[in-house]
Coordinates of C-alpha atoms in Angstrom, one line a residue:
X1 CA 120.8 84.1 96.2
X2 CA 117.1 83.5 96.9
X3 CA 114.7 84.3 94.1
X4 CA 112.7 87.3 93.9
X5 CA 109.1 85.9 93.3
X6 CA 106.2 88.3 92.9
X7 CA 102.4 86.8 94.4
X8 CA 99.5 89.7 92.9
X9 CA 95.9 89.3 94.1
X10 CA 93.2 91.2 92.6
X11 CA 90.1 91.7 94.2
X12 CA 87.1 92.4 91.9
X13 CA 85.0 95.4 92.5
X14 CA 86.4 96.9 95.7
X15 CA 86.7 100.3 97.0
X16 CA 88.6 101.0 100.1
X17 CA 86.3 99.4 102.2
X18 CA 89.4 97.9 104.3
X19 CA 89.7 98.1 108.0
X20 CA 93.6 99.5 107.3
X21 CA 92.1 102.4 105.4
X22 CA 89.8 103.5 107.8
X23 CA 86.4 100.7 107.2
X24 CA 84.9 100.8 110.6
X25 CA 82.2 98.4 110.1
X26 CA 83.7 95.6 107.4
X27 CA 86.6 93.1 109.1
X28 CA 88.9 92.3 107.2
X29 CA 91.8 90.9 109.6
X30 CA 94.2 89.2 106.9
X31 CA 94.4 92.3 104.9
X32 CA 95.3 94.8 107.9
X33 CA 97.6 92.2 108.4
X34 CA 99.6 92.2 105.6
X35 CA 99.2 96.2 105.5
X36 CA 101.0 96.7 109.1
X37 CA 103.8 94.7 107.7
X38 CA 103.8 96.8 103.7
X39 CA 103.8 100.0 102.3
X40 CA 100.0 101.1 102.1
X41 CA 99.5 103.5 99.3
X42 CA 96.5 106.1 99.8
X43 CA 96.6 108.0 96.9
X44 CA 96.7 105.0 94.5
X45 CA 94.6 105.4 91.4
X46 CA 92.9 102.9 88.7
X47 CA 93.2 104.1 84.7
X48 CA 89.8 103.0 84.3
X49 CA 86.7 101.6 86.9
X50 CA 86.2 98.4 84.4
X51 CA 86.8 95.2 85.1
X52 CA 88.7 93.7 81.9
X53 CA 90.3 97.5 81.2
X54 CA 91.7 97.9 84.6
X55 CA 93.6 94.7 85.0
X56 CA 94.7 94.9 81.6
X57 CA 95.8 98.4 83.0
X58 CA 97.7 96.2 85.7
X59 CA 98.7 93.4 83.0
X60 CA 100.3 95.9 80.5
X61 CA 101.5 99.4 81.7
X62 CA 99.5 100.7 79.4
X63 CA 96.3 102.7 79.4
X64 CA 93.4 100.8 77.5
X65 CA 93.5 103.4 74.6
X66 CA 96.9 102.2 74.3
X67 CA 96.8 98.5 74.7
X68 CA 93.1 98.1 73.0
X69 CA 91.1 96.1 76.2
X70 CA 89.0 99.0 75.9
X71 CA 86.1 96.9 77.2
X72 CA 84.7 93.9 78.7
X73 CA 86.6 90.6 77.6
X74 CA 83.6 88.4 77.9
X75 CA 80.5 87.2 76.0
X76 CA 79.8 89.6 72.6
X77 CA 81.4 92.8 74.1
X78 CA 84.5 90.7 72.9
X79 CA 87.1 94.1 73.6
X80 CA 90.8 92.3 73.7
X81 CA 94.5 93.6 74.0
X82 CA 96.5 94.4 70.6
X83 CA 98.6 91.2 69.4
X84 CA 101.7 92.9 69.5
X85 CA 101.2 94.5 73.3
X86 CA 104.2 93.0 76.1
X87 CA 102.2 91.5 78.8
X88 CA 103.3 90.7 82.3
X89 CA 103.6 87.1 81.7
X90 CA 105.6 87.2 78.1
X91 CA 108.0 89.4 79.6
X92 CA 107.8 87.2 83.0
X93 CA 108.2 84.1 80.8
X94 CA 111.1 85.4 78.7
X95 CA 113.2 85.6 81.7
X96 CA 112.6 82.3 82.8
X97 CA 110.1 82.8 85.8
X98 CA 106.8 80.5 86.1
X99 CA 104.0 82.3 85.6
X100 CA 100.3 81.8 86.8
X101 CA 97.0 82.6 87.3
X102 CA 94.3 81.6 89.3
X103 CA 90.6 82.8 89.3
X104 CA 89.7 85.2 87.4
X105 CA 91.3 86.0 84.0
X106 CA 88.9 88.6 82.4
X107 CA 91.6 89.8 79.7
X108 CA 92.9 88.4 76.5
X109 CA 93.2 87.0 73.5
X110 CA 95.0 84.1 75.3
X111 CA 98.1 84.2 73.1
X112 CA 98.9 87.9 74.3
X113 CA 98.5 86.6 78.0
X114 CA 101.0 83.4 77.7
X115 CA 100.4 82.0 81.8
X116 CA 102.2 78.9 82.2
X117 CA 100.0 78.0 84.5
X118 CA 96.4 79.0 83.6
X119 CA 93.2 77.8 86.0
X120 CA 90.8 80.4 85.2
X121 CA 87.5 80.1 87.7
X122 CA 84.7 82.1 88.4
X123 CA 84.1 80.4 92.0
X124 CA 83.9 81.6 95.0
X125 CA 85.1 78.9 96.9
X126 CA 88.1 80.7 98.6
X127 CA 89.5 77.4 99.7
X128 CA 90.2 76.1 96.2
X129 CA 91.6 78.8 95.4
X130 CA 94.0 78.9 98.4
X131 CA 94.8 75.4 97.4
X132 CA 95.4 76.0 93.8
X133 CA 98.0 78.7 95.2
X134 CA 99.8 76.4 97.8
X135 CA 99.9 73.7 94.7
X136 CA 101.6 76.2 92.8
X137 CA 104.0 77.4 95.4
X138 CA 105.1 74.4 95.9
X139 CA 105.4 73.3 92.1
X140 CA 107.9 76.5 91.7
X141 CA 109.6 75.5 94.8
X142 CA 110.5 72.4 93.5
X143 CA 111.3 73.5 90.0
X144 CA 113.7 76.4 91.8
X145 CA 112.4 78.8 89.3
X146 CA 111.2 82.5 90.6
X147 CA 107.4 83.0 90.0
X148 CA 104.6 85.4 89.5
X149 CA 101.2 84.1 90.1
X150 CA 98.2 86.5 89.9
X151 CA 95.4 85.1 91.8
X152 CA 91.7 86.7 91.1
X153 CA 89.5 87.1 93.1
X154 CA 85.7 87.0 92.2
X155 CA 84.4 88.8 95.2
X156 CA 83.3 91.2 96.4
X157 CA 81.8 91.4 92.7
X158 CA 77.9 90.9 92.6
X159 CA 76.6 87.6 91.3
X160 CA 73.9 87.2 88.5
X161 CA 70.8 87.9 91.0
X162 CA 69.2 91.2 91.0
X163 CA 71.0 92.3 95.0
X164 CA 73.1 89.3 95.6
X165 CA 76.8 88.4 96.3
X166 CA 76.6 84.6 96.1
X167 CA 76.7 84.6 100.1
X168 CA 74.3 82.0 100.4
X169 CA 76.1 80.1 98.0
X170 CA 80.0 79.6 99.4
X171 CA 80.9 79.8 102.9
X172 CA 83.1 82.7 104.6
X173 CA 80.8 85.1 103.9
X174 CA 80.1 87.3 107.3
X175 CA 76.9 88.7 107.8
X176 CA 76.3 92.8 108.8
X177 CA 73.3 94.8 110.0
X178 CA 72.1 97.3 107.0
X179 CA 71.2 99.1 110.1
X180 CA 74.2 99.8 111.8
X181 CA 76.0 100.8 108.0
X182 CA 77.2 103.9 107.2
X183 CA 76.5 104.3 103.8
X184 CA 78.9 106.2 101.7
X185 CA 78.1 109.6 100.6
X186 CA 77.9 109.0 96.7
X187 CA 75.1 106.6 97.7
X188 CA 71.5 107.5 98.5
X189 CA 70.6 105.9 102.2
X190 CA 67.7 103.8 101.1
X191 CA 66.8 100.6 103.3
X192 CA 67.5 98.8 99.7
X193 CA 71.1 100.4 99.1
X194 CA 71.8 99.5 103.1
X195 CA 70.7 96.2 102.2
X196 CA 72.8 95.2 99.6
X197 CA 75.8 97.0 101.2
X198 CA 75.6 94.3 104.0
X199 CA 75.8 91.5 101.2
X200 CA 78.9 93.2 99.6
X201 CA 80.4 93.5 102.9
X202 CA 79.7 89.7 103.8
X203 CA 81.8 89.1 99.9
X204 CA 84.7 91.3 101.2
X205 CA 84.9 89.4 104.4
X206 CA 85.0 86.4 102.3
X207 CA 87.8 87.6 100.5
X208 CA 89.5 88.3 103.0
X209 CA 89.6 85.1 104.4
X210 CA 91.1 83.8 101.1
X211 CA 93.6 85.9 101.2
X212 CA 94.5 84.8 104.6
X213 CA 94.6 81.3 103.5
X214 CA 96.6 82.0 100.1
X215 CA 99.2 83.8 102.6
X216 CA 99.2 81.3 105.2
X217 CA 100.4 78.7 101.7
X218 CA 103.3 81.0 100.8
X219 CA 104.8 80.8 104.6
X220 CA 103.8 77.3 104.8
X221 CA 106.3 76.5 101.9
X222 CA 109.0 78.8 103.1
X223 CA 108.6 81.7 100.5
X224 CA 107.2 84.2 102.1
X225 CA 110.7 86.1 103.0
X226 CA 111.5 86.1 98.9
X227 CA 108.3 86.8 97.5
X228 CA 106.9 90.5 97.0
X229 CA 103.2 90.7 97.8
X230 CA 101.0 93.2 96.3
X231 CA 97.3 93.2 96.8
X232 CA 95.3 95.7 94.5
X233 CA 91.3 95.6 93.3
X234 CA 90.4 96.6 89.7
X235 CA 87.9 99.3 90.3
X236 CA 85.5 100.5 93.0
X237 CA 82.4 99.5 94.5
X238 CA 79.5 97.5 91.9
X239 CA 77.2 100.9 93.2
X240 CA 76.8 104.3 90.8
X241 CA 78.8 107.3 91.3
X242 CA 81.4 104.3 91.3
X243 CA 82.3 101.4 89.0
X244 CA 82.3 102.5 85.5
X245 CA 82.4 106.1 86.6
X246 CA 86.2 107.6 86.8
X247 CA 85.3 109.4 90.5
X248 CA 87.4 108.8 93.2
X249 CA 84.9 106.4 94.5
X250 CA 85.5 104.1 91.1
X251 CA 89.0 104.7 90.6
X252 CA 90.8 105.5 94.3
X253 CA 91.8 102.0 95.8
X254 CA 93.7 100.1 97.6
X255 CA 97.5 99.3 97.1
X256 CA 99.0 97.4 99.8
X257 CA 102.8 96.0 98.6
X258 CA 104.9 93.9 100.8
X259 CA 109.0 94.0 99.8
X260 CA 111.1 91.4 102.2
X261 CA 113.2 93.1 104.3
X262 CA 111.2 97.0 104.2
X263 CA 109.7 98.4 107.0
X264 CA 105.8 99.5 106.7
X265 CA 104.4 102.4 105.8
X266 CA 101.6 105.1 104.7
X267 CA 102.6 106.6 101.3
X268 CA 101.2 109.4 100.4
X269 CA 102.2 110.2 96.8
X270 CA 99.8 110.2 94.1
X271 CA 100.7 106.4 92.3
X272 CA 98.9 104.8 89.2
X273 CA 98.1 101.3 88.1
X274 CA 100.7 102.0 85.4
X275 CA 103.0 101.8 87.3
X276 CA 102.9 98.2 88.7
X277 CA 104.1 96.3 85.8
X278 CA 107.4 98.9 86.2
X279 CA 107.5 98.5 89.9
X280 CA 107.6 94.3 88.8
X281 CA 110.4 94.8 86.3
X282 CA 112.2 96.2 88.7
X283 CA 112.1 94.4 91.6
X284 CA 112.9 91.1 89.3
X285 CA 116.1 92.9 88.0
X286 CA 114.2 92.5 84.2
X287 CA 115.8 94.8 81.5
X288 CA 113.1 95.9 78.9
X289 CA 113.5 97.6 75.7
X290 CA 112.0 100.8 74.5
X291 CA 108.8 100.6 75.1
X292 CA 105.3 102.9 75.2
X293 CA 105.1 102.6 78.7
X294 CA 105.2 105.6 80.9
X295 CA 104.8 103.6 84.4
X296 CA 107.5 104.1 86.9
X297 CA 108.6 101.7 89.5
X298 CA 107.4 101.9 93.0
X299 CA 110.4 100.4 94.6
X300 CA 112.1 103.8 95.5
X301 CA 108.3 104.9 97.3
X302 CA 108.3 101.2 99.5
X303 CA 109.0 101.9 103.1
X304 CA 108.8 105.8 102.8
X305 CA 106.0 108.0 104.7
X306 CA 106.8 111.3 102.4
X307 CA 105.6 112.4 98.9
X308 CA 107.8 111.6 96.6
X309 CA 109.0 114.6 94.5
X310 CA 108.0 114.7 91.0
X311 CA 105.1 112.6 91.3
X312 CA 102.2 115.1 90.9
X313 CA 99.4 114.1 89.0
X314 CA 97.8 111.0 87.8
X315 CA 95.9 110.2 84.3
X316 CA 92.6 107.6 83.7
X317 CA 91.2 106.1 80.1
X318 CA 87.5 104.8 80.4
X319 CA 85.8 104.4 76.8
X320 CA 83.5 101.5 77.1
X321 CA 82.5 98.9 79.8
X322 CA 79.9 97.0 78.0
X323 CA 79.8 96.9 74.6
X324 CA 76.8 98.8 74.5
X325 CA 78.4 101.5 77.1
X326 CA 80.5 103.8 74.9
X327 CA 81.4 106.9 77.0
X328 CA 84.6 107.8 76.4
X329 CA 86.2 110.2 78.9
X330 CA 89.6 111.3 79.9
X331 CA 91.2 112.3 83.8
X332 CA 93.9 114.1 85.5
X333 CA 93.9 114.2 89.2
X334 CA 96.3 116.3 90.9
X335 CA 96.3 116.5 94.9
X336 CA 93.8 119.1 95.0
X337 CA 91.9 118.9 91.6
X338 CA 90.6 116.4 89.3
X339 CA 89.5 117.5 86.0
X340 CA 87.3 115.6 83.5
X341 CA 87.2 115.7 80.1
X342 CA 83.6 113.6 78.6
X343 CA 84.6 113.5 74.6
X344 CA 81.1 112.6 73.6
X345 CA 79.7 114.6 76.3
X346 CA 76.3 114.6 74.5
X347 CA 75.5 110.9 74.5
X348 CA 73.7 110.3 78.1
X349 CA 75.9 108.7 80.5
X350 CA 75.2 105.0 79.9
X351 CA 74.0 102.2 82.9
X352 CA 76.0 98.9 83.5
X353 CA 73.6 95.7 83.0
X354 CA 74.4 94.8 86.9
X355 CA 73.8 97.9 88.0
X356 CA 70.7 98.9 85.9
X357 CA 69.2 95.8 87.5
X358 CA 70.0 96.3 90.9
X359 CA 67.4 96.6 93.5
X360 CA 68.9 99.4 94.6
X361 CA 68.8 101.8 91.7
X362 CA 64.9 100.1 91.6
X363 CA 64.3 102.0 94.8
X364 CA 66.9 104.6 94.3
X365 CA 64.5 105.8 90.6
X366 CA 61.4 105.7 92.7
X367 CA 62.0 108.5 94.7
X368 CA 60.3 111.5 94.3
X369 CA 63.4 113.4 93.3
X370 CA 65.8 111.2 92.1
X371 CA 69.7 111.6 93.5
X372 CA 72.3 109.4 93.5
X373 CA 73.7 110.4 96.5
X374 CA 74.5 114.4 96.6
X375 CA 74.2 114.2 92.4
X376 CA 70.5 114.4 90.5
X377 CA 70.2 111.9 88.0
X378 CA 69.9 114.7 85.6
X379 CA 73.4 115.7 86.5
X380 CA 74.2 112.1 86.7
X381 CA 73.0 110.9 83.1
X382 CA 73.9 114.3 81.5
X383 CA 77.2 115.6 81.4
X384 CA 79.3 118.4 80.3
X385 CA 82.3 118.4 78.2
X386 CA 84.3 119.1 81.1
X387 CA 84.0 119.1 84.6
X388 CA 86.1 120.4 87.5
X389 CA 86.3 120.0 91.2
X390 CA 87.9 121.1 94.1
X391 CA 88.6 117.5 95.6
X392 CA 90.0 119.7 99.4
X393 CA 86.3 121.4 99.5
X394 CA 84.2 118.8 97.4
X395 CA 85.5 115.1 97.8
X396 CA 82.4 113.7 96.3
X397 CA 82.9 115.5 92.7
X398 CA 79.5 117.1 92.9
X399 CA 80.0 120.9 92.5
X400 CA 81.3 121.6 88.4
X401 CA 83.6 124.4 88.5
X402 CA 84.5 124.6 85.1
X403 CA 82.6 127.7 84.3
X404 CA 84.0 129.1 87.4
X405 CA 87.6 128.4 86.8
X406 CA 88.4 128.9 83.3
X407 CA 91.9 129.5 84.1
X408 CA 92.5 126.3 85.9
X409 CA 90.3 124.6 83.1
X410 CA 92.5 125.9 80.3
X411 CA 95.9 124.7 82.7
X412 CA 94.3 121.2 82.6
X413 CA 92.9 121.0 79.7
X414 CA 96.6 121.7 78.7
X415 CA 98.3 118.9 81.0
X416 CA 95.3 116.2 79.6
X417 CA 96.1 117.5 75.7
X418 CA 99.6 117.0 76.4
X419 CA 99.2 113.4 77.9
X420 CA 97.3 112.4 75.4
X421 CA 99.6 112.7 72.6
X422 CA 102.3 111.4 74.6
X423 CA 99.8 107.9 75.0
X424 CA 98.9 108.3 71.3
X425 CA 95.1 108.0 72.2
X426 CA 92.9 108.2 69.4
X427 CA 90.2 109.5 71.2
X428 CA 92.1 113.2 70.9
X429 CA 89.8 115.7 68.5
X430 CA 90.3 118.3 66.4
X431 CA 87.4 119.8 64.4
X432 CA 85.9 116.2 65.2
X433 CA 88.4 114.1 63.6
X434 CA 91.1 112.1 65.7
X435 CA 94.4 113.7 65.7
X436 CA 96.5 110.3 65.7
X437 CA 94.4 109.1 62.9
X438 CA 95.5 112.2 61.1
X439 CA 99.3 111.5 62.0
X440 CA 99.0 108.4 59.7

C-alpha cells in the first residue's frame, strides 16, 4: 500500500493575486498548474491576516485565542503557542511519519512544534529551497516512512527597505509595468501604490517558480501520485485595508489541494484554515482524541463543484500583530454578510511597522483628503463596535450597516456570542470583565 504523504507550502503575504483565480496581469504558470489538476477553493478564509497567528491557525486547528500565538513570534513581540497545544508535527510524529520544514517557521516555542527535520531560512533563493525539498523527498523515500513537509515561503512578503521585495537581490523575480496594473479597489491608485504593486508582483512570480521547482522534486522522486498537495498563503496582501485587517482582502485566499486519484475542481463552500489540520488527519487515516478543535476535514468537499450543505459560515480571531498592535476583533462571514465585532473599538486602529513605513502610505497621507481606497482614514483608524456589510452589494466592506440593520446585527451578534464560548475566547465581555475568566 503506498504511503499517504502530505507536501504544504505557505506563501507569505498573498492575496489571490493568482492567474487561476482570475489575476490577469501576475503569471504564475506552476500554480494554475497544479490548480487545473486540484480542487480550488474560492471561498477559503484565514482566522487572522498575521503572519505567526495564521499559520499557527494552519499548524493547530485552533484559533489564536485558543492556541495563544496571538502575535508575532519574532524579536520582543515574543507571542508563542500554549505548551500543552497538539501541533501538526507531534501528532504527525506520533504516528510515525517524517516531518519537516523548510523556510520560514514563524511559530513556536520549538518544543510545541517538534519538526524532525527543521531548516528554518529567511532566503529568497527559491532554488535552495527546491533543493532542500528534493533532499528531503528523497531522505523519506529511502527511509519508506510517509511524510509531511511544510515548506515556507518568504515571498511575496516585503523585505526590510521602505517599497522593496528583495527583487534585486535573488533571481526569478519578473518585472511588470505599474502602468499597465490594475490596482485593487481597497488601494488608492497613486503612481507610488502602482509602483510597489509591480515589486510584489515580480515576488509572486518568484514564488511561483519555486513552487514549480519544489513540484518538479516530488515527481522526480516518484511521489507525486502518493502525496497530497496543498498550497495555501497566511494572509493577504502587505497593503492596508489588507494584512492585519480581517476584510476579505486580508483574510480571503487561496486554497488549492491536490488528492491522487480526484478529479479538479471549483469549490464553492465557505472553508476555514481550521479546517486543514482535520482535512490532514484524515487523509493520513490518524485517530485523535477529544480535542478543542472544531475544524472539519475537507476530504468529502475534494473533487466536488457544489456547496456542501451545512457549511455556512466562517469565524476569524485577530488580537495583536505586533506587540505594540493590540486590536482585538472578532468575524463571522456568511455568503452574503460579514459582521465585525472590534472589542476595544475605542483604541484607534493601529499601523504595522512595514506598512507605516511604506512609500506608499507616504504618498497615500499626503493627499489632500486622505482615503485608503473607497475608506477615509478617519473611518479607517476609527472604528465602531460593530460593523456590518452587505458583501453581494459592497464587496470592499465600506458601507457600515449596523445602525441600519439592527435585526441582522442582533442575529450575528448572537452566532459570534455563541462561537465564542464554544472556543473559550477570553476576549468575550460582560460588564467589561471576561466571561471565561469568570468561569474559573
Amino acid at each position: 500500500m503506498p504511503n499517504r504523504n502530505i507536501l504544504l507550502i505557505v506563501a507569505d503575504d498573498l492575496g489571490r493575486n493568482l492567474g487561476c483565480y482570475g489575476e490577469k496581469v501576475v503569471r504564475t504558470p506552476h500554480l494554475d498548474a497544479l490548480a487545473a489538476s486540484a480542487t480550488m477553493f474560492d471561498m477559503a478564509f484565514a482566522s487572522t491576516a498575521s503572519c505567526s497567528g495564521s499559520r499557527s491557525v494552519i499548524y493547530t486547528g485552533l484559533h489564536t485565542h485558543q492556541n495563544g500565538q496571538y502575535g508575532l513570534q519574532h524579536f520582543f513581540h515574543h507571542f508563542m503557542t500554549h505548551d500543552h497545544v497538539e501541533t501538526l508535527p507531534t501528532l504527525f510524529n506520533a504516528a510515525g511519519y517524517l516531518t519537516g520544514i523548510i523556510g520560514k517557521v514563524h511559530v513556536g516555542p520549538d518544543a510545541v512544534y517538534p519538526w524532525t527535520v527543521r531548516e528554518e531560512s529567511s532566503t529568497r533563493d527559491v532554488q535552495w529551497v527546491a533543493d532542500r525539498a528534493g533532499a528531503f523527498f528523497r531522505s523519506a523515500k529511502a527511509s519508506k516512512q510517509p511524510f509531511h513537509l511544510t515548506v515556507g515561503f518568504m515571498d511575496p512578503h516585503r523585505d526590510s527597505t521602505r517599497s522593496g521585495f528583495a527583487n534585486d537581490q535573488y533571481p526569478g523575480a519578473q518585472e511588470y509595468n505599474p502602468g499597465e496594473l490594475e490596482v485593487p479597489g481597497y488601494l488608492t491608485d497613486l503612481p507610488a501604490v502602482r509602483e510597489e504593486m509591480a515589486s510584489y508582483f515580480g515576488a509572486i512570480s518568484r514564488m511561483d517558480l519555486g513552487v514549480g521547482k519544489i513540484l518538479e522534486r516530488l515527481e522526480a522522486e516518484g511521489l507525486a501520485e502518493e502525496t497530497m498537495v496543498v498550497f495555501v498563503s497566511d494572509n493577504g496582501p502587505p497593503f492596508l485595508n489588507s494584512k492585519t485587517t480581517l476584510y476579505d482582502a486580508g483574510v480571503r485566499l487561496p486554497l488549492i489541494v491536490r488528492v491522487p486519484g480526484r478529479r479538479a475542481a471549483v469549490n464553492p463552500t465557505l472553508v476555514s484554515f481550521v479546517d486543514l489540520l482535520p482535512t490532514w488527519l484524515d487523509f493520513a487515516g490518524i485517530r485523535v482524541g477529544q480535542s478543542t478543535r472544531r475544524g472539519r476535514s475537507l476530504l468529502p468537499l475534494v473533487s466536488s463543484d457544489e456547496i456542501e450543505p451545512g457549511w455556512l459560515e466562517v469565524f476569524g480571531s485577530h488580537t495583536f500583530h505586533e506587540l505594540t498592535n493590540y486590536y482585538p476583533t472578532r468575524f463571522v462571514r456568511t455568503k452574503r454578510y460579514k459582521y465585525h465585532r472590534n472589542v476595544c473599538w475605542k483604541l484607534d486602529f493601529p499601523f504595522s511597522a512595514d506598512l507605516y513605513a511604506s512609500k506608499s502610505w507616504e504618498a497615500t497621507r499626503n493627499m489632500g483628503q486622505v482615503m485608503i481606497g473607497k475608506r477615509s482614514l478617519a473611518a479607517y483608524v476609527r472604528r465602531g463596535p460593530e460593523e456590518l456589510y452587505d458583501l453581494q452589494e459592497d464587496p470592499l466592506e465600506v458601507v457600515n450597516l449596523a445602525e441600519a440593520e439592527p435585526e441582522l446585527v442582533l442575529e450575528f451578534r448572537r452566532k459570534l456570542e455563541a462561537w465564542q464560548r464554544n472556543t473559550e475566547d477570553p476576549w468575550l465581555f460582560r460588564d467589561g470583565v471576561s466571561v471565561r475568566s469568570m468561569a474559573h
